[in-house]
mmCIF file of C-alpha atoms in Angstrom:
data_model
loop_
_atom_site.group_PDB
_atom_site.id
_atom_site.type_symbol
_atom_site.label_atom_id
_atom_site.label_comp_id
_atom_site.label_asym_id
_atom_site.label_seq_id
_atom_site.Cartn_x
_atom_site.Cartn_y
_atom_site.Cartn_z
ATOM 1 C CA MET A 1 -49.741 235.424 -2.027
ATOM 2 C CA ASN A 2 -47.577 237.484 -4.385
ATOM 3 C CA PHE A 3 -48.928 238.575 -7.686
ATOM 4 C CA ASP A 4 -46.238 237.146 -9.731
ATOM 5 C CA PHE A 5 -47.424 233.432 -8.586
ATOM 6 C CA ILE A 6 -51.448 234.387 -9.191
ATOM 7 C CA ILE A 7 -50.264 235.540 -12.921
ATOM 8 C CA THR A 8 -48.242 232.648 -13.491
ATOM 9 C CA PHE A 9 -50.518 229.816 -12.177
ATOM 10 C CA PHE A 10 -53.906 230.845 -11.550
ATOM 11 C CA LEU A 11 -54.527 233.192 -14.742
ATOM 12 C CA PRO A 12 -53.483 230.660 -17.246
ATOM 13 C CA ILE A 13 -55.440 227.922 -15.336
ATOM 14 C CA LEU A 14 -58.642 229.748 -15.248
ATOM 15 C CA ALA A 15 -58.112 230.483 -19.183
ATOM 16 C CA GLY A 16 -57.458 226.692 -19.835
ATOM 17 C CA THR A 17 -60.538 225.790 -17.721
ATOM 18 C CA LEU A 18 -62.751 228.388 -19.362
ATOM 19 C CA TYR A 19 -61.689 226.800 -22.879
ATOM 20 C CA PHE A 20 -62.234 223.408 -21.781
ATOM 21 C CA PHE A 21 -65.899 224.445 -20.431
ATOM 22 C CA MET A 22 -66.595 225.980 -23.871
ATOM 23 C CA ALA A 23 -65.538 222.942 -25.570
ATOM 24 C CA ILE A 24 -68.330 221.034 -23.528
ATOM 25 C CA GLU A 25 -70.582 223.644 -24.257
ATOM 26 C CA VAL A 26 -70.103 223.318 -27.942
ATOM 27 C CA LYS A 27 -70.550 219.500 -27.574
ATOM 28 C CA ARG A 28 -73.975 219.993 -25.818
ATOM 29 C CA THR A 29 -75.334 222.804 -28.108
ATOM 30 C CA SER A 30 -74.202 220.667 -31.433
ATOM 31 C CA LYS A 31 -76.695 217.855 -30.370
ATOM 32 C CA PHE A 32 -79.436 220.533 -31.162
ATOM 33 C CA ARG A 33 -77.906 222.755 -33.925
ATOM 34 C CA SER A 34 -75.413 220.457 -35.939
ATOM 35 C CA MET A 35 -78.423 220.443 -38.883
ATOM 36 C CA MET A 36 -77.669 224.084 -39.278
ATOM 37 C CA PHE A 37 -73.976 224.671 -38.855
ATOM 38 C CA GLY A 38 -72.743 221.266 -39.841
ATOM 39 C CA GLU A 39 -71.538 218.339 -37.542
ATOM 40 C CA ILE A 40 -67.855 218.687 -38.916
ATOM 41 C CA GLY A 41 -67.870 222.789 -38.118
ATOM 42 C CA PHE A 42 -69.011 221.968 -34.504
ATOM 43 C CA LYS A 43 -66.334 219.140 -34.150
ATOM 44 C CA LYS A 44 -63.550 221.605 -35.310
ATOM 45 C CA ILE A 45 -64.607 224.410 -32.898
ATOM 46 C CA GLU A 46 -64.655 221.662 -30.061
ATOM 47 C CA PHE A 47 -61.204 220.625 -30.832
ATOM 48 C CA ALA A 48 -60.040 223.974 -31.183
ATOM 49 C CA PHE A 49 -61.321 225.096 -27.794
ATOM 50 C CA ILE A 50 -59.764 221.724 -26.121
ATOM 51 C CA ILE A 51 -56.395 222.606 -27.692
ATOM 52 C CA PHE A 52 -56.650 226.280 -26.460
ATOM 53 C CA GLY A 53 -57.439 225.035 -23.065
ATOM 54 C CA ILE A 54 -54.012 222.621 -23.330
ATOM 55 C CA TYR A 55 -52.166 225.522 -24.338
ATOM 56 C CA PHE A 56 -53.012 227.904 -21.461
ATOM 57 C CA ILE A 57 -53.041 225.237 -18.600
ATOM 58 C CA THR A 58 -49.541 223.914 -19.452
ATOM 59 C CA ARG A 59 -48.102 227.407 -18.871
ATOM 60 C CA PRO A 60 -47.051 227.043 -15.483
ATOM 61 C CA PHE A 61 -44.745 224.428 -16.413
ATOM 62 C CA GLN A 62 -42.643 226.833 -18.274
ATOM 63 C CA ASN A 63 -41.807 228.654 -14.944
ATOM 64 C CA VAL A 64 -41.674 226.046 -12.302
ATOM 65 C CA LEU A 65 -39.807 222.716 -13.678
ATOM 66 C CA GLY A 66 -36.386 224.337 -13.385
ATOM 67 C CA SER A 67 -33.822 226.760 -14.571
ATOM 68 C CA HIS A 68 -32.451 226.913 -18.220
ATOM 69 C CA PRO A 69 -33.114 225.079 -20.362
ATOM 70 C CA TRP A 70 -36.540 224.186 -19.119
ATOM 71 C CA PRO A 71 -38.261 227.463 -19.350
ATOM 72 C CA LEU A 72 -36.834 227.287 -23.123
ATOM 73 C CA ILE A 73 -37.843 223.746 -23.942
ATOM 74 C CA ILE A 74 -41.805 224.225 -22.636
ATOM 75 C CA ASN A 75 -41.732 227.751 -24.398
ATOM 76 C CA CYS A 76 -40.813 226.310 -27.763
ATOM 77 C CA MET A 77 -43.414 223.495 -27.476
ATOM 78 C CA ARG A 78 -46.391 225.525 -26.202
ATOM 79 C CA GLN A 79 -45.326 228.286 -28.806
ATOM 80 C CA PHE A 80 -44.923 225.826 -31.675
ATOM 81 C CA PHE A 81 -48.298 224.154 -30.638
ATOM 82 C CA LEU A 82 -49.888 227.586 -31.113
ATOM 83 C CA MET A 83 -48.569 228.480 -34.298
ATOM 84 C CA ALA A 84 -48.511 225.032 -36.221
ATOM 85 C CA VAL A 85 -51.738 223.561 -34.446
ATOM 86 C CA ILE A 86 -54.013 225.915 -32.672
ATOM 87 C CA ALA A 87 -53.984 228.910 -34.986
ATOM 88 C CA PRO A 88 -54.273 227.015 -38.187
ATOM 89 C CA SER A 89 -57.188 224.752 -36.592
ATOM 90 C CA ILE A 90 -59.029 228.134 -35.675
ATOM 91 C CA LEU A 91 -58.779 229.317 -39.401
ATOM 92 C CA VAL A 92 -60.169 226.028 -40.741
ATOM 93 C CA ALA A 93 -62.836 225.759 -38.045
ATOM 94 C CA ILE A 94 -64.228 229.082 -38.846
ATOM 95 C CA PHE A 95 -64.264 228.259 -42.466
ATOM 96 C CA HIS A 96 -66.314 225.438 -41.415
ATOM 97 C CA TRP A 97 -68.353 227.186 -38.658
ATOM 98 C CA VAL A 98 -69.328 229.863 -41.503
ATOM 99 C CA PRO A 99 -71.800 227.990 -43.550
ATOM 100 C CA THR A 100 -70.440 227.618 -47.185
ATOM 101 C CA PRO A 101 -71.811 225.272 -49.868
ATOM 102 C CA SER A 102 -68.420 222.743 -49.760
ATOM 103 C CA GLY A 103 -66.941 223.738 -46.313
ATOM 104 C CA ALA A 104 -62.975 224.655 -46.209
ATOM 105 C CA PRO A 105 -61.124 223.471 -49.341
ATOM 106 C CA HIS A 106 -58.368 220.920 -48.683
ATOM 107 C CA SER A 107 -55.868 223.319 -50.086
ATOM 108 C CA THR A 108 -56.749 225.852 -47.371
ATOM 109 C CA LYS A 109 -56.389 223.343 -44.848
ATOM 110 C CA PHE A 110 -52.993 222.112 -46.104
ATOM 111 C CA ALA A 111 -51.767 225.796 -46.633
ATOM 112 C CA ALA A 112 -52.930 226.952 -43.305
ATOM 113 C CA TYR A 113 -51.281 223.838 -41.341
ATOM 114 C CA THR A 114 -47.943 224.144 -43.762
ATOM 115 C CA MET A 115 -47.603 227.864 -43.030
ATOM 116 C CA GLY A 116 -48.371 227.733 -39.431
ATOM 117 C CA SER A 117 -45.720 224.711 -39.135
ATOM 118 C CA LEU A 118 -43.040 226.760 -41.024
ATOM 119 C CA MET A 119 -43.270 229.490 -38.651
ATOM 120 C CA GLY A 120 -43.469 227.461 -35.632
ATOM 121 C CA ILE A 121 -40.273 225.770 -36.943
ATOM 122 C CA ILE A 122 -38.475 229.221 -37.615
ATOM 123 C CA PHE A 123 -39.579 230.400 -33.893
ATOM 124 C CA VAL A 124 -38.120 227.418 -32.050
ATOM 125 C CA LEU A 125 -34.816 227.647 -34.197
ATOM 126 C CA LEU A 126 -34.667 231.380 -33.163
ATOM 127 C CA ASN A 127 -35.426 230.676 -29.613
ATOM 128 C CA SER A 128 -32.694 228.100 -29.279
ATOM 129 C CA ILE A 129 -30.362 230.880 -30.672
ATOM 130 C CA ALA A 130 -31.684 233.791 -28.707
ATOM 131 C CA VAL A 131 -32.408 232.289 -25.056
ATOM 132 C CA THR A 132 -29.377 231.729 -23.652
ATOM 133 C CA GLY A 133 -30.261 231.436 -20.009
ATOM 134 C CA SER A 134 -33.138 232.215 -17.403
ATOM 135 C CA ARG A 135 -33.588 234.309 -14.247
ATOM 136 C CA VAL A 136 -35.704 233.662 -11.183
ATOM 137 C CA VAL A 137 -38.580 236.237 -11.436
ATOM 138 C CA SER A 138 -40.321 235.358 -8.041
ATOM 139 C CA THR A 139 -40.228 232.912 -5.265
ATOM 140 C CA TRP A 140 -43.271 231.557 -3.512
ATOM 141 C CA GLY A 141 -42.265 229.253 -0.315
ATOM 142 C CA ASP A 142 -39.806 226.371 -1.774
ATOM 143 C CA ILE A 143 -41.080 227.090 -5.322
ATOM 144 C CA ASN A 144 -38.854 229.366 -7.940
ATOM 145 C CA ILE A 145 -40.688 230.888 -10.736
ATOM 146 C CA TYR A 146 -38.156 231.209 -13.855
ATOM 147 C CA ASP A 147 -38.307 232.998 -17.144
ATOM 148 C CA PRO A 148 -36.190 232.539 -20.056
ATOM 149 C CA VAL A 149 -33.500 235.407 -20.804
ATOM 150 C CA TRP A 150 -32.689 236.307 -24.235
ATOM 151 C CA PHE A 151 -29.139 237.183 -25.251
ATOM 152 C CA GLN A 152 -27.747 236.738 -21.659
ATOM 153 C CA SER A 153 -24.307 236.292 -22.806
ATOM 154 C CA VAL A 154 -24.121 238.042 -26.273
ATOM 155 C CA HIS A 155 -25.467 241.435 -27.880
ATOM 156 C CA THR A 156 -28.979 241.651 -28.766
ATOM 157 C CA SER A 157 -29.507 241.221 -32.777
ATOM 158 C CA ILE A 158 -32.596 243.574 -34.084
ATOM 159 C CA GLN A 159 -32.743 241.369 -36.941
ATOM 160 C CA LEU A 160 -33.394 238.249 -34.826
ATOM 161 C CA ILE A 161 -36.069 240.179 -33.093
ATOM 162 C CA LEU A 162 -37.812 241.196 -36.148
ATOM 163 C CA ILE A 163 -37.876 237.521 -37.355
ATOM 164 C CA HIS A 164 -39.183 236.771 -34.048
ATOM 165 C CA LEU A 165 -42.029 239.206 -34.243
ATOM 166 C CA ILE A 166 -42.701 238.721 -37.954
ATOM 167 C CA CYS A 167 -43.161 234.798 -37.211
ATOM 168 C CA GLN A 168 -45.908 235.667 -34.410
ATOM 169 C CA PHE A 169 -47.509 238.225 -36.914
ATOM 170 C CA VAL A 170 -48.105 235.534 -39.383
ATOM 171 C CA SER A 171 -49.171 232.656 -37.128
ATOM 172 C CA PRO A 172 -51.224 233.150 -34.615
ATOM 173 C CA VAL A 173 -51.814 236.894 -35.266
ATOM 174 C CA GLY A 174 -52.359 236.855 -39.004
ATOM 175 C CA PHE A 175 -54.496 233.607 -38.774
ATOM 176 C CA LEU A 176 -56.823 235.040 -36.277
ATOM 177 C CA LEU A 177 -57.202 238.265 -37.936
ATOM 178 C CA LEU A 178 -57.887 236.452 -41.618
ATOM 179 C CA ALA A 179 -60.374 234.220 -39.360
ATOM 180 C CA ALA A 180 -62.208 237.442 -38.381
ATOM 181 C CA ALA A 181 -62.251 239.211 -41.739
ATOM 182 C CA TYR A 182 -63.983 236.210 -42.858
ATOM 183 C CA VAL A 183 -66.398 236.148 -39.999
ATOM 184 C CA ARG A 184 -67.040 239.862 -40.644
ATOM 185 C CA HIS A 185 -67.251 239.260 -44.516
ATOM 186 C CA ARG A 186 -70.245 236.677 -44.148
ATOM 187 C CA ARG A 187 -71.654 238.497 -41.556
ATOM 188 C CA HIS A 188 -72.251 241.717 -43.653
ATOM 189 C CA ASN A 189 -73.404 239.328 -46.846
ATOM 190 C CA TYR A 190 -75.832 236.978 -44.601
ATOM 191 C CA GLN A 191 -78.840 236.436 -47.042
ATOM 192 C CA LEU A 192 -81.175 234.625 -44.263
ATOM 193 C CA ALA A 193 -81.105 237.399 -41.875
ATOM 194 C CA ASN A 194 -84.918 237.714 -41.992
ATOM 195 C CA ILE A 195 -85.439 234.001 -41.139
ATOM 196 C CA TYR A 196 -82.454 233.474 -38.696
ATOM 197 C CA ASN A 197 -82.255 236.837 -37.394
ATOM 198 C CA LEU A 198 -79.817 236.431 -34.546
ATOM 199 C CA ILE A 199 -77.144 234.820 -36.968
ATOM 200 C CA PRO A 200 -75.308 238.184 -37.340
ATOM 201 C CA THR A 201 -75.373 239.089 -33.692
ATOM 202 C CA LYS A 202 -73.843 235.439 -33.191
ATOM 203 C CA TRP A 203 -70.915 236.215 -35.874
ATOM 204 C CA ARG A 204 -70.408 239.704 -34.455
ATOM 205 C CA TYR A 205 -69.600 238.007 -30.919
ATOM 206 C CA LEU A 206 -67.536 235.620 -32.651
ATOM 207 C CA GLU A 207 -65.716 238.273 -34.478
ATOM 208 C CA ALA A 208 -64.976 240.258 -31.663
ATOM 209 C CA SER A 209 -63.553 237.325 -29.615
ATOM 210 C CA LEU A 210 -60.961 236.659 -32.306
ATOM 211 C CA ILE A 211 -60.102 240.351 -32.457
ATOM 212 C CA ILE A 212 -59.929 240.630 -28.451
ATOM 213 C CA PHE A 213 -57.551 237.899 -28.414
ATOM 214 C CA VAL A 214 -55.258 239.015 -31.299
ATOM 215 C CA ALA A 215 -55.241 242.995 -29.601
ATOM 216 C CA SER A 216 -54.180 241.476 -26.233
ATOM 217 C CA PHE A 217 -51.701 239.296 -27.991
ATOM 218 C CA ILE A 218 -50.211 242.149 -29.792
ATOM 219 C CA ALA A 219 -50.337 244.545 -26.534
ATOM 220 C CA THR A 220 -48.462 242.144 -24.714
ATOM 221 C CA GLY A 221 -45.823 241.708 -27.216
ATOM 222 C CA ILE A 222 -45.521 245.624 -27.164
ATOM 223 C CA ALA A 223 -45.668 245.765 -23.524
ATOM 224 C CA VAL A 224 -42.829 243.045 -23.125
ATOM 225 C CA LEU A 225 -40.538 244.843 -25.565
ATOM 226 C CA CYS A 226 -41.116 248.216 -24.114
ATOM 227 C CA GLY A 227 -41.295 247.157 -20.530
ATOM 228 C CA SER A 228 -38.602 246.181 -17.840
ATOM 229 C CA TYR A 229 -40.901 243.497 -15.654
ATOM 230 C CA TYR A 230 -41.600 240.579 -17.705
ATOM 231 C CA THR A 231 -44.149 238.504 -15.607
ATOM 232 C CA TYR A 232 -46.574 241.054 -14.835
ATOM 233 C CA LEU A 233 -47.120 242.286 -18.427
ATOM 234 C CA TRP A 234 -48.299 238.678 -19.353
ATOM 235 C CA SER A 235 -51.381 239.334 -17.467
ATOM 236 C CA ILE A 236 -52.655 241.339 -20.410
ATOM 237 C CA TYR A 237 -52.561 238.355 -22.657
ATOM 238 C CA PHE A 238 -54.315 235.903 -20.134
ATOM 239 C CA ILE A 239 -57.056 238.368 -19.082
ATOM 240 C CA GLY A 240 -57.586 239.267 -22.757
ATOM 241 C CA SER A 241 -57.817 235.521 -23.680
ATOM 242 C CA ILE A 242 -60.320 235.010 -20.875
ATOM 243 C CA VAL A 243 -62.477 237.839 -22.274
ATOM 244 C CA ALA A 244 -62.370 236.596 -25.647
ATOM 245 C CA GLY A 245 -63.252 233.044 -24.290
ATOM 246 C CA ILE A 246 -66.406 234.951 -22.823
ATOM 247 C CA PHE A 247 -67.186 236.472 -26.175
ATOM 248 C CA ALA A 248 -66.967 233.175 -27.967
ATOM 249 C CA MET A 249 -68.918 231.509 -25.296
ATOM 250 C CA ARG A 250 -71.829 234.086 -25.833
ATOM 251 C CA SER A 251 -71.673 233.684 -29.586
ATOM 252 C CA ILE A 252 -71.899 229.767 -29.266
ATOM 253 C CA LYS A 253 -74.924 229.850 -26.785
ATOM 254 C CA LEU A 254 -76.823 232.586 -28.696
ATOM 255 C CA PRO A 255 -79.841 230.705 -30.776
ATOM 256 C CA PRO A 256 -79.645 231.499 -34.457
ATOM 257 C CA ARG A 257 -83.188 233.276 -34.129
ATOM 258 C CA GLU A 258 -85.434 234.641 -31.637
ATOM 259 C CA VAL A 259 -87.970 232.228 -29.861
ATOM 260 C CA PRO A 260 -86.229 229.133 -31.297
ATOM 261 C CA ASN A 261 -89.089 226.436 -30.327
ATOM 262 C CA ASP A 262 -87.771 223.846 -32.591
ATOM 263 C CA LEU A 263 -84.099 223.988 -31.253
ATOM 264 C CA LYS A 264 -85.025 223.545 -27.546
#
């Protein structure tokens, strides 16, 4: 089995399966700890992991449904979903996950989803201009693996590339960095560390998870821009997402304090 097929099919499916499993663990854990972290926060984290699972597990459709315009259509749908739904949902979930007296303000939720949707719309419009075809990057048996091709028939515009990158830097990168910064702020200002002494450690894992995901996204973007073989480079992103999921799982499963007899 060739390496392209492994990257295109198994890595995203593995990542999606991991995030679905994480959602199940959040649901199970919330039965014991919802009083401490809030039922709404757990539900939002569970929802965020489910939609992340959907995002990853649908990745193969981008490559196997056929030639242009199918790779463009699926890519636009998935990226809009990431930018307008998933990234804002993670940010809002973090505001609920990290205990505050009133949770996330409605204005914050509105601003997050509005900005994410705007970035998603710009991305889709830009993609519809830039992607002018597709190419077969690999064949396995009777299955052709396609990827979108930018500016196949016209000259590449650096302005469009910059707009494309800026949109993704705002969402999902900016939203997830903001979420990591908020977790870090709360971790350093946690007042009950002498009672719930593992909470700072839980949040350290959560912060690391967000940063790893962002770093893998940025590293893949840079590698794709500088590299010459598109499919191989996306393994950075999928592996980074899996590692980030493992760190997030550790954060969820770690109890809030040592020997939590009342939480068993």
